[in-house]
XYZ file of C-alpha atoms in Angstrom:
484
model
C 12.025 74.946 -42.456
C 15.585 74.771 -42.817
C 18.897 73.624 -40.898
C 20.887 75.943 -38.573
C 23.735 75.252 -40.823
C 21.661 76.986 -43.715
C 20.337 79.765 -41.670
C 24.283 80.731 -39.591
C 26.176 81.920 -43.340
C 25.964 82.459 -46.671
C 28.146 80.437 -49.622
C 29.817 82.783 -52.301
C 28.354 81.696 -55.482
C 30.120 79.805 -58.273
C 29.826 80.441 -62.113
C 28.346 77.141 -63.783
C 30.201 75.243 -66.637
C 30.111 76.898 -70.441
C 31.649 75.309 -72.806
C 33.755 71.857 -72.887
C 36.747 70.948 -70.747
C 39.239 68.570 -69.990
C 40.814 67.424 -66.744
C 42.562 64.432 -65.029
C 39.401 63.796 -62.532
C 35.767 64.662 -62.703
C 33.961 64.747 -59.569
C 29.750 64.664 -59.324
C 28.466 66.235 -56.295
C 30.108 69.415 -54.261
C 29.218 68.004 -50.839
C 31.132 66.459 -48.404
C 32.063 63.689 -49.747
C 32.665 65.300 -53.472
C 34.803 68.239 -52.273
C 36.593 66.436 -50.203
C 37.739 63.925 -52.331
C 38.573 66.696 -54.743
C 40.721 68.399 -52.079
C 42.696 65.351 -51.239
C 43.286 64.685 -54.974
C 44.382 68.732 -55.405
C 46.890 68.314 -52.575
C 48.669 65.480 -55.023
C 49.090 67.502 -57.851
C 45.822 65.907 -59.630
C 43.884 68.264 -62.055
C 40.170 68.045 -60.971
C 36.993 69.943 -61.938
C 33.820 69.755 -59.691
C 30.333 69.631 -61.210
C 27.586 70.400 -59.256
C 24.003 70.262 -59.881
C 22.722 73.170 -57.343
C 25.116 74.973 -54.845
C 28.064 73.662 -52.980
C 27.056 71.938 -49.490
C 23.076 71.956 -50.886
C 22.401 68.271 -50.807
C 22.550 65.840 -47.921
C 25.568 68.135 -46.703
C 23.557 71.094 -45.365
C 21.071 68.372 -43.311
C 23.601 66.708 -41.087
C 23.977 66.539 -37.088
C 27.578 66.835 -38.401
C 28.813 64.431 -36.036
C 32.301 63.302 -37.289
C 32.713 60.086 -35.266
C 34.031 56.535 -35.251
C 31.482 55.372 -33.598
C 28.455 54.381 -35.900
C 25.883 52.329 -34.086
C 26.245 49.047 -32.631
C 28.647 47.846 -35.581
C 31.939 47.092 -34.448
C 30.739 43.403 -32.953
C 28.604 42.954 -35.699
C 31.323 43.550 -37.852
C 34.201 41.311 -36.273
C 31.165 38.782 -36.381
C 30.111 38.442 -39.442
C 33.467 39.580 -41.451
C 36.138 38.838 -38.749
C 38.051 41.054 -36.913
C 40.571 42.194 -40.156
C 37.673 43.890 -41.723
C 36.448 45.586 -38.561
C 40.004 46.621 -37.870
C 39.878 48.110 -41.287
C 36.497 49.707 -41.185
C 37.276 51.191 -37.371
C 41.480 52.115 -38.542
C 39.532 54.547 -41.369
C 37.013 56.134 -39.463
C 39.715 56.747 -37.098
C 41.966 58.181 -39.403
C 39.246 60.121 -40.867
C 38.779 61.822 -38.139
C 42.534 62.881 -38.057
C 42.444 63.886 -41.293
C 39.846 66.186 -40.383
C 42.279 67.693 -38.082
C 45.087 68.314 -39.996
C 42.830 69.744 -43.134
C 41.413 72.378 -40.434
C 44.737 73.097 -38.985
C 47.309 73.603 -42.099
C 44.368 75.616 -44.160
C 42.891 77.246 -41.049
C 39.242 76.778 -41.551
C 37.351 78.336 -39.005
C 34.360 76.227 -38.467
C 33.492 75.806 -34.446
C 35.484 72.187 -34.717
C 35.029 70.895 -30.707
C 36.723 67.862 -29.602
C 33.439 65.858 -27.862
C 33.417 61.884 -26.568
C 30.681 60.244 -28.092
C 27.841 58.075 -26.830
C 25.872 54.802 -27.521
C 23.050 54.878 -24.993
C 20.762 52.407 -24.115
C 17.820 52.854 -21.422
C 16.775 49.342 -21.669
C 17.642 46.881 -19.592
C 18.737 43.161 -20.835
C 20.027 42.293 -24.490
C 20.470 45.841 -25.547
C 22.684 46.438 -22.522
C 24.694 43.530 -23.018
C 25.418 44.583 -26.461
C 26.959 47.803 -25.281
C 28.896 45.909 -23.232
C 29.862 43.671 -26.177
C 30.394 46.959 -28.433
C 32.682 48.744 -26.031
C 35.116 45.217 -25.684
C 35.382 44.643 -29.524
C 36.028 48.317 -30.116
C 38.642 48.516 -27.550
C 40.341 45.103 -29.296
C 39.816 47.056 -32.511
C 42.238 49.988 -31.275
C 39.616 52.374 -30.317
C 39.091 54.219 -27.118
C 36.238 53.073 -25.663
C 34.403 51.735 -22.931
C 31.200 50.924 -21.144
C 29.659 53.133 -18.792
C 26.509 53.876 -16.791
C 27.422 57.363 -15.927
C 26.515 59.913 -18.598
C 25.284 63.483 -18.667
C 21.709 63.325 -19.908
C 18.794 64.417 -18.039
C 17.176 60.767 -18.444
C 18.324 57.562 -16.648
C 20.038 55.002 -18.997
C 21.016 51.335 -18.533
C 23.933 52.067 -20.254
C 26.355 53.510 -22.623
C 29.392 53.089 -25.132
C 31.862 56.232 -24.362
C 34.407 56.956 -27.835
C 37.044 59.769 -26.626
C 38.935 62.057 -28.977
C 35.963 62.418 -31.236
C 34.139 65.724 -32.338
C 31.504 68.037 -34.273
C 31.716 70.984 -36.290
C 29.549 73.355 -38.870
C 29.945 71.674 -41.795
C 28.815 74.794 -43.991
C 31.663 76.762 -42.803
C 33.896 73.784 -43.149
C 33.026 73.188 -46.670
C 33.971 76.918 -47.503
C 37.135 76.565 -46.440
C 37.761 73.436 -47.966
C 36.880 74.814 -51.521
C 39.322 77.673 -51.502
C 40.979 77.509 -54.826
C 38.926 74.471 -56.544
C 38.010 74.668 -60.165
C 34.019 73.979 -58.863
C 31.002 75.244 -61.222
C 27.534 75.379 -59.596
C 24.099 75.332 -61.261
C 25.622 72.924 -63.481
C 23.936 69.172 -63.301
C 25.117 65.875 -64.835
C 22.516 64.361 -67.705
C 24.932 61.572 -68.819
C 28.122 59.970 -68.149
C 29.545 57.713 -71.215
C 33.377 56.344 -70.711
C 35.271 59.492 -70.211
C 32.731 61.871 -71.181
C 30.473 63.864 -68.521
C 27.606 65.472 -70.207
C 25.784 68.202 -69.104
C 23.613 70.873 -70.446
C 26.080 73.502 -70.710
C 28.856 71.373 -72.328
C 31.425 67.755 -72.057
C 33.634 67.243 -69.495
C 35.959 64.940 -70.522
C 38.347 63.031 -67.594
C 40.432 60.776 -67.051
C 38.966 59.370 -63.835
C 35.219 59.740 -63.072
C 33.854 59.983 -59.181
C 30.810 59.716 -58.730
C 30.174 61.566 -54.997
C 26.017 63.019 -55.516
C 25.189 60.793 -52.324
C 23.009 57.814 -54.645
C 24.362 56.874 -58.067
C 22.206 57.952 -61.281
C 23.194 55.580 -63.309
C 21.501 52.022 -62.705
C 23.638 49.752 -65.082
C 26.656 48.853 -64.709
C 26.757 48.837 -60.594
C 22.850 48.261 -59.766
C 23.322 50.530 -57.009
C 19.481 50.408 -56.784
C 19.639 47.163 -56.170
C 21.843 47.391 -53.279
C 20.505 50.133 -51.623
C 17.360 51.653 -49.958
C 17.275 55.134 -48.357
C 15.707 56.736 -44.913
C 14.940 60.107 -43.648
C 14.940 61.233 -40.193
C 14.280 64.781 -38.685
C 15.783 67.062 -36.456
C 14.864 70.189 -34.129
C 16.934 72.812 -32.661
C 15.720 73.699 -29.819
C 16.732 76.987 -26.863
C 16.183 76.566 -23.832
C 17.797 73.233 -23.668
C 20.068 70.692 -22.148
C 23.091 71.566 -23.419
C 25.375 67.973 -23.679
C 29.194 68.513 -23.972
C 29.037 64.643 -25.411
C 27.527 64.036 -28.793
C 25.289 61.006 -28.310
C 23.335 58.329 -30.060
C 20.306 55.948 -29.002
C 20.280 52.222 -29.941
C 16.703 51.517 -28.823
C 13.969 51.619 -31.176
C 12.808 54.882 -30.646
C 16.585 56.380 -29.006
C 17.012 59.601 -29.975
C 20.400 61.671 -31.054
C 21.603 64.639 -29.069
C 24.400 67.323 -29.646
C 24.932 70.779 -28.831
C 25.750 73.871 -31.539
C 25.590 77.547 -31.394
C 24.028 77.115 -27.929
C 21.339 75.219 -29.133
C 20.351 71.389 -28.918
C 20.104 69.293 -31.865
C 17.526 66.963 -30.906
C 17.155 64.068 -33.778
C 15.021 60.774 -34.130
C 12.010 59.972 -35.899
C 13.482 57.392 -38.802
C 11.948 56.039 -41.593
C 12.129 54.107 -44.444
C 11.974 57.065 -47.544
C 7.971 56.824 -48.585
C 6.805 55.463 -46.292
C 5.354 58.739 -44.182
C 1.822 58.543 -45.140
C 0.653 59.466 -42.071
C 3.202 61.982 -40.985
C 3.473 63.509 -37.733
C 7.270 62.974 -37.264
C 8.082 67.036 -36.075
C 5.115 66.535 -33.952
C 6.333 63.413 -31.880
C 10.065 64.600 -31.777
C 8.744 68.492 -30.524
C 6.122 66.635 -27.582
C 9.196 63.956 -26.513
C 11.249 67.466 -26.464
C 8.817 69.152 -24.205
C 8.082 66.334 -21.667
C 11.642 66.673 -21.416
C 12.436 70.342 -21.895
C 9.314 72.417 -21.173
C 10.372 75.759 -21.686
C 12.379 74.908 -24.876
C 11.666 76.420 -28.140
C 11.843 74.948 -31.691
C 14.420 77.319 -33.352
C 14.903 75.564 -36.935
C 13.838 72.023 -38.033
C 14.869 69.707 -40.764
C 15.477 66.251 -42.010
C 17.844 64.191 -43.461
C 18.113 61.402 -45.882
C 20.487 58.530 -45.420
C 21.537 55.600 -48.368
C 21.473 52.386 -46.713
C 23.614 49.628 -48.032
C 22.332 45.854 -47.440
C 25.684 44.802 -44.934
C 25.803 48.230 -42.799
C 29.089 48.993 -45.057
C 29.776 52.156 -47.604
C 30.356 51.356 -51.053
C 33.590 53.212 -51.816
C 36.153 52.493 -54.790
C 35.498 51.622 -58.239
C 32.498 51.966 -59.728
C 32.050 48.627 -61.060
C 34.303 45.730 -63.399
C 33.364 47.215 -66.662
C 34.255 50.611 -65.513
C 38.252 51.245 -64.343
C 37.759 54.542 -64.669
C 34.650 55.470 -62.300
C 34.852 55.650 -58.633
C 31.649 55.959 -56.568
C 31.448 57.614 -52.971
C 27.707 56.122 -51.605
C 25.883 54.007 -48.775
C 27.090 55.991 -45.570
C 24.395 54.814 -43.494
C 23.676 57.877 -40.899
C 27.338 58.371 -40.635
C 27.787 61.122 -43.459
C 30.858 63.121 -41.608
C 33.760 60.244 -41.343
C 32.244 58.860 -44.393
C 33.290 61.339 -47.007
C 36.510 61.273 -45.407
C 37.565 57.858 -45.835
C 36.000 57.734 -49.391
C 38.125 61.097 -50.057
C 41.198 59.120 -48.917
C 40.577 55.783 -50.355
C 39.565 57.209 -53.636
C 42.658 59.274 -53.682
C 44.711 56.769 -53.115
C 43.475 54.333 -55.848
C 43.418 57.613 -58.209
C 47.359 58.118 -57.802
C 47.680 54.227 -57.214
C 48.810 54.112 -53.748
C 47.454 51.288 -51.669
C 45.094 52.019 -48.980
C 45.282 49.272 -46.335
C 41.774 49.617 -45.463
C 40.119 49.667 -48.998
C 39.219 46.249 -49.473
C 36.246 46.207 -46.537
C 34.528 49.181 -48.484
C 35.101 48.106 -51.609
C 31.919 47.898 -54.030
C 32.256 44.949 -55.586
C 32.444 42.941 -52.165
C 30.231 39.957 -51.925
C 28.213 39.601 -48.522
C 25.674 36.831 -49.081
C 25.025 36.327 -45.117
C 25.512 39.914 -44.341
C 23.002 41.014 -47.038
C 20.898 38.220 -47.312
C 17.813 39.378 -45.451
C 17.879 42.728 -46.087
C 18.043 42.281 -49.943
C 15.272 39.969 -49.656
C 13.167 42.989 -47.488
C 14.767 45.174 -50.741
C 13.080 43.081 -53.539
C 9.660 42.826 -51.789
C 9.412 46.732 -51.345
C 9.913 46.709 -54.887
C 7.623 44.302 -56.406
C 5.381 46.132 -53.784
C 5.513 49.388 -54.859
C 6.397 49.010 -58.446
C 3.178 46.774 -58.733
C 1.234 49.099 -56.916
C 1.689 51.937 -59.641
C -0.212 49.439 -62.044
C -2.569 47.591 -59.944
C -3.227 49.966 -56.870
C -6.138 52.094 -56.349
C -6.906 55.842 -55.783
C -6.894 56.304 -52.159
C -9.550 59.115 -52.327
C -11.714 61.496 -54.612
C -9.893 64.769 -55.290
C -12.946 66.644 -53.192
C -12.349 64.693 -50.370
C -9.114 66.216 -49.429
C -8.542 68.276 -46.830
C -7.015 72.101 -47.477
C -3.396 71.986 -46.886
C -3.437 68.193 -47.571
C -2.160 65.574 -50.646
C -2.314 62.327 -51.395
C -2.828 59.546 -54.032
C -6.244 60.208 -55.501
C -9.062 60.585 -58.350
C -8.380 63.052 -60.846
C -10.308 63.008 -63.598
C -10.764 59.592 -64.252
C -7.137 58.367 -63.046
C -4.993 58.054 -60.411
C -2.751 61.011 -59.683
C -1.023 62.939 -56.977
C -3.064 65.978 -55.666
C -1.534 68.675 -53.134
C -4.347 71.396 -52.035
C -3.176 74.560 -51.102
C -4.984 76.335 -48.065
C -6.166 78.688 -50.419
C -8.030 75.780 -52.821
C -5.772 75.851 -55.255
C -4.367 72.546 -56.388
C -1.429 70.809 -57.719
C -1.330 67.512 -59.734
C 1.461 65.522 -60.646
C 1.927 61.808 -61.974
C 2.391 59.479 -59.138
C 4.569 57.515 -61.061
C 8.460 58.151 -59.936
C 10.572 59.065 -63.258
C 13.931 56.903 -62.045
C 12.255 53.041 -62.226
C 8.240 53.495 -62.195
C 7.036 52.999 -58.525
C 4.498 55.006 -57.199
C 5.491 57.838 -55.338
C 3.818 58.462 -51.743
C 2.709 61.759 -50.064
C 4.737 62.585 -46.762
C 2.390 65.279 -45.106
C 5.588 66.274 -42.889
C 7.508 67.337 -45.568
C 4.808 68.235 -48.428
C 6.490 66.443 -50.875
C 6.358 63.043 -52.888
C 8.659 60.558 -51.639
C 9.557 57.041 -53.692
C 9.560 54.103 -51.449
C 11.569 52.160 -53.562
C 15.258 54.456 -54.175
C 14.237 57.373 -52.095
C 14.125 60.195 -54.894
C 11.671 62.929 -53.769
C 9.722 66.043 -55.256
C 8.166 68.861 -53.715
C 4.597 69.148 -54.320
C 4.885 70.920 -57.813
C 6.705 68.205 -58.978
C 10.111 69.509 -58.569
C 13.287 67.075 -58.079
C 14.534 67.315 -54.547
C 16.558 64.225 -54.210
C 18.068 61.835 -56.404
C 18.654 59.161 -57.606
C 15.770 60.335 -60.185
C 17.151 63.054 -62.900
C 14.045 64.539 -63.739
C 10.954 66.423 -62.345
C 7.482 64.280 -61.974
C 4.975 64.642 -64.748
C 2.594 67.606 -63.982
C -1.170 66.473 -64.953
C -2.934 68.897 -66.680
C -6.371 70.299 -65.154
């Protein structure tokens, strides 16, 4: 397993942080969003050092459909609905000005990274409400300054009710991007943050200490100030690339329930669906649905790589982007994208830039962190707060599911182990692997997700591998191994 981004170049590697420094800006995280920001800041003279906690582009970066697009689900009329068209205009003027910032970065330092102007698609193939939101989505955009409009012409190789057209938009291979963009950036890899206190970055090799903080590792660590992990939830969602193919020259983007996402790259399709809330995977099976929708509709195609990706949600459908929090002027935080990763970073690189050197960004406010949304937000912090009583209660009062015996080979899951409950993965070979079930960022139990063999929290979305072994944050540390 592992993206076509991964497996089409190698990174050089970076040297990882000895000894204390000082700079002007410290930014957490060398993906997208994190190198980017550091690039815009570099162009205006600003001194910045880059910590990162594995390799450049090894995070959420390396797992994208890399889709950089205004166009981000059926939000515009949403937006102009329930925060008036200003803030839409705002939110639709960035993305669009993300995307032309993506432009001119690949033009003036030449990155060579199979950029390809593409329209891009909403696509419906019901019939009734869904289609008349397209129809709605396509008029608000277009009032919005976007080009857009409704059709029921596209290319794909399935009838559909209908469809939202952008022009002008595009994809790329965000690996290669991100290795042009990092030409000449004081980056060190291999290096993660423990602690961040006022000024001071702390990691095991030695203190960074900045003026300006920016946090950009995809989900803030730190819970208080900000209570990120109150705001947010997270979702994965998987991806094949298959040969043999359709081959779309659009990019494009189902709204129905079970729509799935479509692109074309190195003369393969990147066929992508499947969502689900992080942890909540017990039964698995995702690859398996996406690769028999894929051969109903492609029969002599042929799985080439597969992978999946995991998106922050934010309550209102809105990034967080600016400062941090109240009580902290000097922290900036880059989180929330949605599914919408690419334009994302951008517009977080340029409003965080622009508050950094205190130029004002007309578009900032409708990102900003400290917004308050109470009927945008309302239900799904309420859906927030029960998954958490549920799952942090569950840890305590729950069950095993199962003896350890009574797992298959190749299988885990929350079960017996000598008296408790614990997480057991057994390898084919008998061999097994036991780790506390309880997730080291906030206590909930952690759930098995057979697709992936790893141990997924329902409640913030950090995951483990089956060892044990951080793979996402927001957690900082490793799961408990039991002894046996």
């Amino acid at each position: 397993m592992g993206s076509l981004w991964m497996k089409t170049i190698s990174m050089s590697e970076r040297e990882s942080l000895s000894g204390d420094k000082k700079t002007e800006v410290a930014v957490i995280g060398a993906g997208l969003a994190g190198i980017l920001t550091a690039r815009l800041l570099s162009e205006s003279g600003v001194k910045v050092v880059v910590l990162e906690a594995d390799r450049i582009g090894s995070g959420q970066t390396k797992n994208t459909t890399a889709k950089i697009t205004s166009q981000h689900g059926l939000i515009y009329d949403r937006l102009a609905e329930q925060f008036g068209m200003e803030a839409a205009g705002q939110y639709a003027s960035a993305n669009e000005k993300a995307i032309g910032e993506y432009r001119r970065l690949i033009r003036e330092y030449e990155i060579d990274c199979h950029f390809t102007e593409s329209s891009a698609y909403l696509y419906s193939c019901k019939e009734g409400k869904t289609e008349e939101s397209l129809v709605r989505e396509a008029e608000t955009a277009r009032a919005l300054g976007i080009s857009a409009e409704f059709t029921r012409q596209t290319e794909l190789p399935f009838p559909v009710t209908g469809a939202v057209c952008f022009r002008r938009q595009a994809h790329f291979h965000p690996l290669e991007f991100l290795r042009g963009a990092t030409e000449k950036l004081e980056i060190y890899e291999r290096t993660p943050v423990l602690s961040v206190e006022g000024r001071q970055v702390r990691t095991e090799s030695g203190v960074v200490t900045a003026d300006q903080v920016v946090f950009a590792a995809h989900y803030p660590f730190v819970n208080v100030p900000g209570y990120y992990f109150m705001r947010m939830y997270q979702e994965r969602s998987y991806v094949l690339a298959l040969d043999g193919a359709f081959l779309p020259e659009g990019m494009y983007y189902g709204v129905d329930e079970d729509g799935l996402s479509l692109r074309s790259a190195d003369g393969l399709l990147l066929l992508g669906g499947e969502s689900h809330r992080t942890g909540e995977n017990r039964e698995g099976g995702r690859y398996a649905r996406l690769e028999k929708r894929a051969e109903t509709l492609w029969p002599r195609g042929t799985v080439r790589f597969c992978w999946s990706a995991q998106d922050c949600m934010t309550l209102d459908g809105i990034p967080y982007i600016g400062q941090f929090s109240a009580k902290t002027p000097n922290w900036y935080v880059a989180t929330g994208f949605q599914k919408w990763g690419m334009t994302s970073s951008m517009v977080s690189a340029m409003i965080i830039r622009d508050a950094i050197t205190g130029k004002e960004n007309p578009n900032a406010s409708v990102f900003s962190p400290e917004r308050f949304t109470p009927s945008a937000s309302a239900k799904n912090f309420m859906l927030g707060g029960l998954h958490m009583v549920r799952d942090l209660s569950r840890e305590v009062f729950a069950l095993p599911r199962a003896m350890t015996e009574e797992l298959p080979l190749g299988h885990g899951g929350v079960v017996e182990f000598d008296g408790k409950k614990a997480g057991v993965y057994k390898e084919e070979s008998g061999k097994i692997h036991v780790v506390s079930v309880r997730c080291p960022h906030m206590g909930c139990q952690l759930e098995w997700n057979p697709d992936e063999k790893s141990w997924d929290c329902p409640c913030h979305g950090s995951r483990f591998d089956y060892t044990g072994k951080r793979i996402d944050n927001p957690a900082q540390e490793n799961v408990i191994k039991e002894k046996y």
